[in-house]
CSV table of C-alpha atoms in Angstrom, one decimal:
chain,number,residue,atom,x,y,z
A,45,MET,CA,-13.1,23.1,54.6
A,46,THR,CA,-10.3,24.1,52.3
A,47,SER,CA,-8.0,21.5,54.0
A,48,THR,CA,-10.6,18.8,53.5
A,49,ILE,CA,-10.9,19.7,49.8
A,50,SER,CA,-7.1,19.7,49.4
A,51,ILE,CA,-6.9,16.3,51.0
A,52,ILE,CA,-9.6,15.0,48.6
A,53,LEU,CA,-7.8,16.3,45.6
A,54,ILE,CA,-4.5,14.8,46.7
A,55,VAL,CA,-6.1,11.4,47.2
A,56,PHE,CA,-7.9,11.7,43.8
A,57,LEU,CA,-4.6,12.6,42.1
A,58,ALA,CA,-2.8,9.7,43.7
A,59,LEU,CA,-5.5,7.2,42.8
A,60,SER,CA,-5.4,8.6,39.2
A,61,CYS,CA,-1.6,8.2,38.9
A,62,PHE,CA,-1.9,4.6,40.3
A,63,ALA,CA,-4.6,3.7,37.8
A,64,LEU,CA,-2.4,5.1,35.0
A,65,ILE,CA,0.5,3.1,36.1
A,66,ILE,CA,-1.6,-0.1,36.3
A,67,LEU,CA,-2.9,0.7,32.8
A,68,LEU,CA,0.6,1.2,31.3
A,69,LEU,CA,1.9,-2.0,33.0
A,70,GLY,CA,-1.0,-3.9,31.6
A,71,LYS,CA,-0.3,-2.5,28.2
A,72,ARG,CA,3.3,-3.5,28.5
A,73,SER,CA,2.3,-7.0,29.8
A,74,LYS,CA,0.0,-7.5,26.8
A,75,ALA,CA,2.6,-6.3,24.3
A,76,GLN,CA,5.3,-8.5,25.7
A,77,MET,CA,2.9,-11.5,26.1
A,78,ALA,CA,2.0,-11.1,22.5
A,79,LEU,CA,5.6,-11.3,21.5
A,80,ARG,CA,6.2,-14.4,23.7
A,81,GLU,CA,3.1,-16.2,22.5
A,82,LYS,CA,3.6,-15.4,18.8
A,83,LYS,CA,4.4,-18.4,16.6
A,84,ALA,CA,6.7,-18.2,13.5
A,85,ASP,CA,5.0,-16.9,10.4
A,86,HIS,CA,7.4,-18.6,8.1
A,87,THR,CA,8.4,-22.2,7.3
A,88,ALA,CA,11.9,-23.8,7.1
A,89,ARG,CA,11.4,-23.9,3.3
A,90,GLU,CA,10.8,-20.2,3.2
A,91,VAL,CA,14.0,-19.6,5.1
A,92,GLY,CA,15.9,-21.7,2.5
A,93,ASP,CA,14.3,-19.8,-0.4
A,94,PHE,CA,15.2,-16.4,1.4
A,95,TYR,CA,18.9,-17.5,1.6
A,96,ASN,CA,18.9,-19.0,-2.0
A,97,LYS,CA,17.9,-15.5,-3.2
A,98,GLN,CA,20.0,-13.3,-0.8
A,99,THR,CA,23.2,-15.2,0.0
A,100,ASN,CA,25.1,-13.3,-2.6
A,101,ASN,CA,24.0,-10.0,-1.2
A,102,PHE,CA,25.0,-11.2,2.4
A,103,LEU,CA,28.4,-12.1,1.1
A,104,LYS,CA,28.8,-8.7,-0.5
A,105,VAL,CA,28.1,-7.0,2.8
A,106,TYR,CA,29.1,-9.4,5.6
A,107,GLY,CA,31.7,-11.6,3.8
A,108,GLU,CA,31.7,-15.4,4.7
A,109,VAL,CA,30.8,-14.8,8.4
A,110,ILE,CA,27.2,-13.8,8.3
A,111,GLN,CA,26.7,-12.5,11.8
A,112,ALA,CA,25.3,-9.1,12.7
A,113,PHE,CA,27.0,-8.8,16.1
A,114,ARG,CA,30.6,-8.9,15.0
A,115,THR,CA,34.1,-7.4,15.2
A,116,THR,CA,35.5,-5.3,12.4
A,117,ASP,CA,38.3,-7.9,12.1
A,118,VAL,CA,36.1,-11.1,12.1
A,119,THR,CA,39.0,-13.3,13.2
A,120,LYS,CA,38.7,-11.7,16.6
A,121,LEU,CA,35.1,-12.7,16.8
A,122,LEU,CA,35.9,-16.3,15.7
A,123,ASP,CA,38.8,-16.6,18.1
A,124,TYR,CA,36.5,-15.4,20.9
A,125,GLN,CA,34.0,-18.1,19.9
A,126,ILE,CA,36.7,-20.7,19.9
A,127,GLU,CA,37.6,-19.7,23.5
A,128,THR,CA,34.0,-19.2,24.7
A,129,ILE,CA,32.7,-22.5,23.3
A,130,GLY,CA,35.8,-24.3,24.5
A,131,PHE,CA,36.7,-26.4,21.5
A,132,GLU,CA,39.2,-29.2,22.1
A,133,LYS,CA,41.4,-30.7,19.5
A,134,GLY,CA,39.8,-33.6,17.6
A,135,GLN,CA,36.3,-33.0,18.7
A,136,ARG,CA,33.3,-33.7,16.4
A,137,VAL,CA,31.2,-30.6,16.3
A,138,LEU,CA,27.9,-29.6,14.6
A,139,ASP,CA,27.3,-26.1,13.0
A,140,ALA,CA,23.5,-25.8,12.9
A,141,GLY,CA,22.6,-23.2,10.4
A,142,CYS,CA,26.1,-22.9,9.0
A,143,GLY,CA,25.6,-20.4,6.2
A,144,VAL,CA,28.6,-20.8,3.7
A,145,CYS,CA,30.7,-22.4,6.4
A,146,GLY,CA,32.8,-19.4,7.1
A,147,PRO,CA,33.0,-20.1,10.9
A,148,ALA,CA,33.0,-23.9,10.4
A,149,ARG,CA,36.2,-23.6,8.1
A,150,TYR,CA,37.9,-21.3,10.6
A,151,PHE,CA,37.2,-23.6,13.5
A,152,ALA,CA,38.5,-26.6,11.5
A,153,LYS,CA,41.8,-24.9,10.8
A,154,HIS,CA,42.4,-23.0,14.0
A,155,ALA,CA,40.8,-25.2,16.6
A,156,ASP,CA,41.5,-28.6,14.9
A,157,VAL,CA,37.9,-29.9,15.2
A,158,HIS,CA,35.9,-31.9,12.7
A,159,VAL,CA,32.8,-29.9,11.7
A,160,GLU,CA,29.6,-31.3,10.4
A,161,ALA,CA,27.5,-28.4,9.1
A,162,ILE,CA,23.9,-28.1,8.1
A,163,THR,CA,21.9,-25.5,6.2
A,164,ILE,CA,18.4,-25.3,4.7
A,165,SER,CA,19.7,-23.4,1.7
A,166,GLU,CA,20.8,-25.3,-1.4
A,167,ASP,CA,22.7,-22.3,-2.6
A,168,GLN,CA,24.7,-22.1,0.6
A,169,VAL,CA,25.5,-25.8,0.4
A,170,GLU,CA,26.9,-25.3,-3.1
A,171,LYS,CA,29.0,-22.3,-2.1
A,172,ALA,CA,30.2,-23.9,1.1
A,173,ARG,CA,31.4,-27.0,-0.8
A,174,ASN,CA,33.3,-24.9,-3.2
A,175,TYR,CA,35.0,-23.0,-0.4
A,176,ILE,CA,35.8,-26.3,1.4
A,177,THR,CA,37.4,-27.7,-1.7
A,178,GLU,CA,39.4,-24.6,-2.4
A,179,GLU,CA,40.8,-24.7,1.0
A,180,GLY,CA,41.5,-28.4,1.0
A,181,LEU,CA,39.2,-29.1,4.0
A,182,GLU,CA,37.2,-32.0,2.7
A,183,GLY,CA,38.4,-34.3,5.4
A,184,LYS,CA,37.6,-31.6,8.2
A,185,VAL,CA,34.4,-29.9,7.1
A,186,ASN,CA,31.3,-31.6,5.7
A,187,VAL,CA,28.1,-29.7,4.8
A,188,THR,CA,24.7,-31.2,4.5
A,189,HIS,CA,21.4,-29.7,3.1
A,190,GLY,CA,18.8,-30.2,5.7
A,191,ASP,CA,16.5,-28.9,8.4
A,192,TYR,CA,18.1,-28.4,11.9
A,193,HIS,CA,14.6,-29.1,13.5
A,194,GLN,CA,15.1,-32.8,12.7
A,195,LEU,CA,18.8,-33.4,13.1
A,196,GLU,CA,18.2,-37.0,13.9
A,197,GLU,CA,17.3,-37.5,10.2
A,198,TYR,CA,20.9,-36.7,9.2
A,199,TYR,CA,23.2,-37.7,12.0
A,200,GLU,CA,23.6,-40.5,14.6
A,201,SER,CA,22.5,-39.8,18.1
A,202,ASP,CA,25.0,-39.0,20.9
A,203,SER,CA,27.7,-38.4,18.3
A,204,PHE,CA,28.8,-34.8,18.8
A,205,ASP,CA,30.9,-33.0,21.4
A,206,VAL,CA,29.4,-29.6,20.6
A,207,VAL,CA,26.3,-28.3,18.8
A,208,TYR,CA,26.3,-24.6,18.0
A,209,PHE,CA,24.2,-21.9,16.6
A,210,LEU,CA,25.7,-18.7,15.5
A,211,GLU,CA,22.8,-16.3,14.8
A,212,SER,CA,20.9,-19.1,13.2
A,213,PHE,CA,18.7,-20.3,16.1
A,214,GLY,CA,16.3,-17.3,15.5
A,215,HIS,CA,15.3,-18.9,12.2
A,216,ALA,CA,13.7,-21.7,14.0
A,217,THR,CA,9.9,-22.1,13.6
A,218,ASN,CA,9.9,-24.0,16.9
A,219,HIS,CA,12.6,-23.1,19.4
A,220,GLU,CA,11.8,-26.0,21.8
A,221,GLN,CA,12.0,-28.6,18.9
A,222,VAL,CA,15.4,-27.3,17.9
A,223,ILE,CA,16.7,-27.5,21.5
A,224,ASN,CA,15.4,-31.1,21.9
A,225,SER,CA,16.8,-32.0,18.5
A,226,ALA,CA,20.3,-30.8,19.5
A,227,TRP,CA,20.0,-32.8,22.7
A,228,GLY,CA,19.7,-36.0,20.8
A,229,MET,CA,22.9,-35.3,18.9
A,230,LEU,CA,25.1,-34.5,21.9
A,231,LYS,CA,27.2,-37.1,23.7
A,232,PRO,CA,26.7,-37.0,27.5
A,233,GLY,CA,28.8,-34.1,28.7
A,234,GLY,CA,28.5,-32.4,25.3
A,235,LYS,CA,27.9,-28.7,25.0
A,236,LEU,CA,25.1,-26.6,23.4
A,237,TYR,CA,26.0,-23.1,22.4
A,238,ILE,CA,23.7,-20.5,21.2
A,239,LYS,CA,24.7,-16.9,20.2
A,240,ASP,CA,21.7,-14.9,18.9
A,241,LEU,CA,19.4,-11.9,19.4
A,242,PHE,CA,16.6,-12.0,21.9
A,243,ILE,CA,13.6,-9.7,22.4
A,244,LYS,CA,14.6,-6.7,24.5
A,245,GLU,CA,12.8,-6.1,27.8
A,246,ALA,CA,11.2,-2.6,27.7
A,247,ALA,CA,13.0,-0.4,30.2
A,248,VAL,CA,9.8,1.8,30.4
A,249,PRO,CA,6.3,0.6,29.6
A,250,SER,CA,5.9,3.2,26.7
A,251,LEU,CA,8.6,1.4,24.7
A,252,ALA,CA,6.9,-2.0,24.7
A,253,ASP,CA,4.8,-1.3,21.5
A,254,ASP,CA,7.8,0.1,19.8
A,255,ILE,CA,9.8,-3.0,20.6
A,256,GLN,CA,7.0,-5.2,19.4
A,257,ARG,CA,6.7,-3.4,16.1
A,258,GLU,CA,10.4,-3.5,15.3
A,259,VAL,CA,10.6,-7.2,16.3
A,260,LYS,CA,7.8,-8.0,14.0
A,261,ASN,CA,9.6,-6.0,11.1
A,262,ILE,CA,12.7,-8.0,11.5
A,263,ASN,CA,10.9,-11.3,11.8
A,264,ASP,CA,8.8,-10.5,8.6
A,265,ALA,CA,11.9,-9.2,6.6
A,266,TYR,CA,14.3,-11.9,7.5
A,267,HIS,CA,12.1,-14.9,8.0
A,268,TYR,CA,13.2,-14.8,11.6
A,269,ASN,CA,11.4,-15.7,15.0
A,270,ILE,CA,13.4,-13.7,17.5
A,271,ALA,CA,13.3,-15.7,20.7
A,272,ASP,CA,12.3,-14.6,24.1
A,273,LEU,CA,15.2,-15.4,26.5
A,274,TYR,CA,13.1,-16.6,29.3
A,275,GLU,CA,11.1,-19.1,27.1
A,276,VAL,CA,14.4,-20.4,25.7
A,277,LEU,CA,15.8,-20.9,29.2
A,278,LYS,CA,12.6,-22.7,30.1
A,279,PHE,CA,12.9,-25.1,27.3
A,280,ILE,CA,16.5,-25.8,28.1
A,281,ARG,CA,15.7,-26.5,31.7
A,282,LYS,CA,12.7,-28.6,30.9
A,283,LYS,CA,14.7,-30.9,28.7
A,284,GLY,CA,17.3,-31.4,31.4
A,285,TYR,CA,20.3,-29.5,30.2
A,286,ILE,CA,22.8,-28.2,32.7
A,287,LEU,CA,22.7,-24.4,32.3
A,288,SER,CA,26.3,-23.4,32.4
A,289,ASN,CA,26.3,-19.8,31.3
A,290,VAL,CA,24.1,-17.0,30.1
A,291,LYS,CA,25.7,-13.6,29.3
A,292,THR,CA,25.9,-10.6,27.1
A,293,ILE,CA,28.5,-11.1,24.4
A,294,ASP,CA,31.8,-9.8,25.8
A,295,LEU,CA,33.8,-8.0,23.1
A,296,PRO,CA,35.8,-4.8,23.6
A,297,LEU,CA,34.2,-1.6,22.1
A,298,GLU,CA,37.3,-0.9,20.0
A,299,ASP,CA,36.9,-4.2,18.3
A,300,PHE,CA,33.2,-4.0,17.7
A,301,GLU,CA,31.8,-3.4,14.2
A,302,ASN,CA,29.0,-0.9,14.3
A,303,LEU,CA,25.6,-2.4,13.8
A,304,THR,CA,25.1,0.0,10.7
A,305,ILE,CA,26.5,-3.0,8.7
A,306,SER,CA,22.9,-4.0,8.7
A,307,ASN,CA,22.1,-0.7,7.1
A,308,ASP,CA,24.4,-1.5,4.3
A,309,PHE,CA,22.6,-4.7,3.6
A,310,GLN,CA,19.2,-2.8,3.8
A,311,ASP,CA,20.6,-0.2,1.3
A,312,LEU,CA,21.7,-3.0,-1.1
A,313,THR,CA,18.5,-5.0,-0.9
A,314,GLY,CA,15.8,-2.6,0.3
A,315,ILE,CA,14.9,-5.1,3.0
A,316,ASN,CA,13.5,-3.6,6.2
A,317,LYS,CA,15.2,-0.2,5.6
A,318,ILE,CA,15.2,2.0,8.6
A,319,GLU,CA,14.3,5.5,7.6
A,320,ASN,CA,14.9,7.4,10.8
A,321,LEU,CA,17.8,6.0,12.9
A,322,GLN,CA,17.5,8.8,15.4
A,323,GLU,CA,14.1,7.6,16.5
A,324,TYR,CA,14.7,3.9,16.0
A,325,VAL,CA,14.1,1.8,19.1
A,326,PHE,CA,16.7,-1.0,19.1
A,327,PRO,CA,14.4,-4.1,19.9
A,328,VAL,CA,16.9,-6.8,20.7
A,329,ASP,CA,19.8,-7.9,23.0
A,330,PHE,CA,22.5,-10.2,22.0
A,331,PHE,CA,23.2,-13.1,24.3
A,332,GLU,CA,25.3,-16.2,24.6
A,333,ILE,CA,23.9,-19.4,26.2
A,334,THR,CA,26.1,-22.4,27.0
A,335,CYS,CA,24.6,-25.6,28.5
A,336,ILE,CA,25.7,-29.2,28.9
A,337,LYS,CA,23.9,-32.4,28.4
A,338,PRO,CA,24.2,-34.4,31.7
A,339,TRP,CA,26.4,-37.4,32.1
A,340,ASN,CA,24.7,-40.8,32.8
A,341,ALA,CA,27.1,-41.7,35.6
A,342,LEU,CA,27.3,-40.5,39.2
A,343,GLU,CA,31.1,-40.5,39.3
A,344,PHE,CA,30.8,-37.3,37.2
A,345,GLY,CA,27.8,-36.0,38.9
A,346,ASN,CA,29.3,-36.3,42.4
A,347,SER,CA,32.0,-33.8,41.5
A,348,ARG,CA,30.1,-31.5,39.1
A,349,TYR,CA,26.5,-30.6,38.6
A,350,PHE,CA,25.4,-33.6,40.8
A,351,LEU,CA,21.8,-32.3,41.2
A,352,GLN,CA,21.1,-32.1,37.5
A,353,ASN,CA,22.6,-35.6,37.0
A,354,LEU,CA,20.4,-37.1,39.8
A,355,TYR,CA,17.5,-35.3,38.3
A,356,TYR,CA,18.3,-36.8,34.8
A,357,MET,CA,18.5,-40.3,36.4
A,358,GLN,CA,15.1,-39.8,38.0
A,359,VAL,CA,13.4,-38.5,34.8
A,360,HIS,CA,14.7,-41.4,32.8
A,361,ASN,CA,14.0,-44.0,35.5
A,362,ARG,CA,17.7,-44.9,35.8
A,363,LYS,CA,19.0,-46.6,38.9
A,364,GLN,CA,22.4,-46.3,40.3
A,365,GLU,CA,23.2,-50.0,39.9
A,366,GLU,CA,22.3,-49.7,36.2
A,367,LEU,CA,25.0,-47.1,35.5
């Protein structure tokens, strides 16, 4: 009798544990799904107004390279980006969400590329143009006031070798629209490069709500729309890009500047100040995504990425004899 009761208790406890696990997984799933389905609460105009008001404060803390994931010596970060993006001399490239053109000016000087840059902030345009003039880069860097959701309104299609986003992609109100807009700007074989923060996957279910809360805080404070990596990759694949590389940013620890630089900005402005760093759950990962717009010719596809090139032909009803 005692043995039977023990078995019943063990089965009951096992079922209870199983039910608890299912409940926690369901909670995690709902929290993560809420993040992935959430639309941006801001408009492009509000992003512009935010930077019109805060750019001077960003310059005080970050300098002319406004990126949170950075090296103490920012030239190491910019050299890394030159190498990772793979700029080639004489290329025409587009800096989408350019800030005050800190990276754009560096790339023009050190990679010998021509940079078209676009920002939604009038204040950043004015400051960027002053920097460009001071450095004698008028023929190498040009900045435009505009919205990178509609790049076709400012530039000719198929006219850029590279379109890049350096921690600016997250301001998009519609990530898919931005990816599609960049496609229209790229020449066949051109590269799209995105370096940004993405929603962290909860290592344990109990952290899902904390991550969701902190992501919302960042989005609300900075007019951001932190992307879900899997959603972005889906948009990239759906459009037909060749997905070349997805990776965690690869910088040596000794060169890395502690992310407390964000705390300096928060102390200066009072924006999204973190009161208890010991209990703070870091809600994002930083990734780089590199992809390529397919070529329209099989002589390229036969040697590289031939499946994507064949798919591109099929989608656009292209026949081999037409190429």
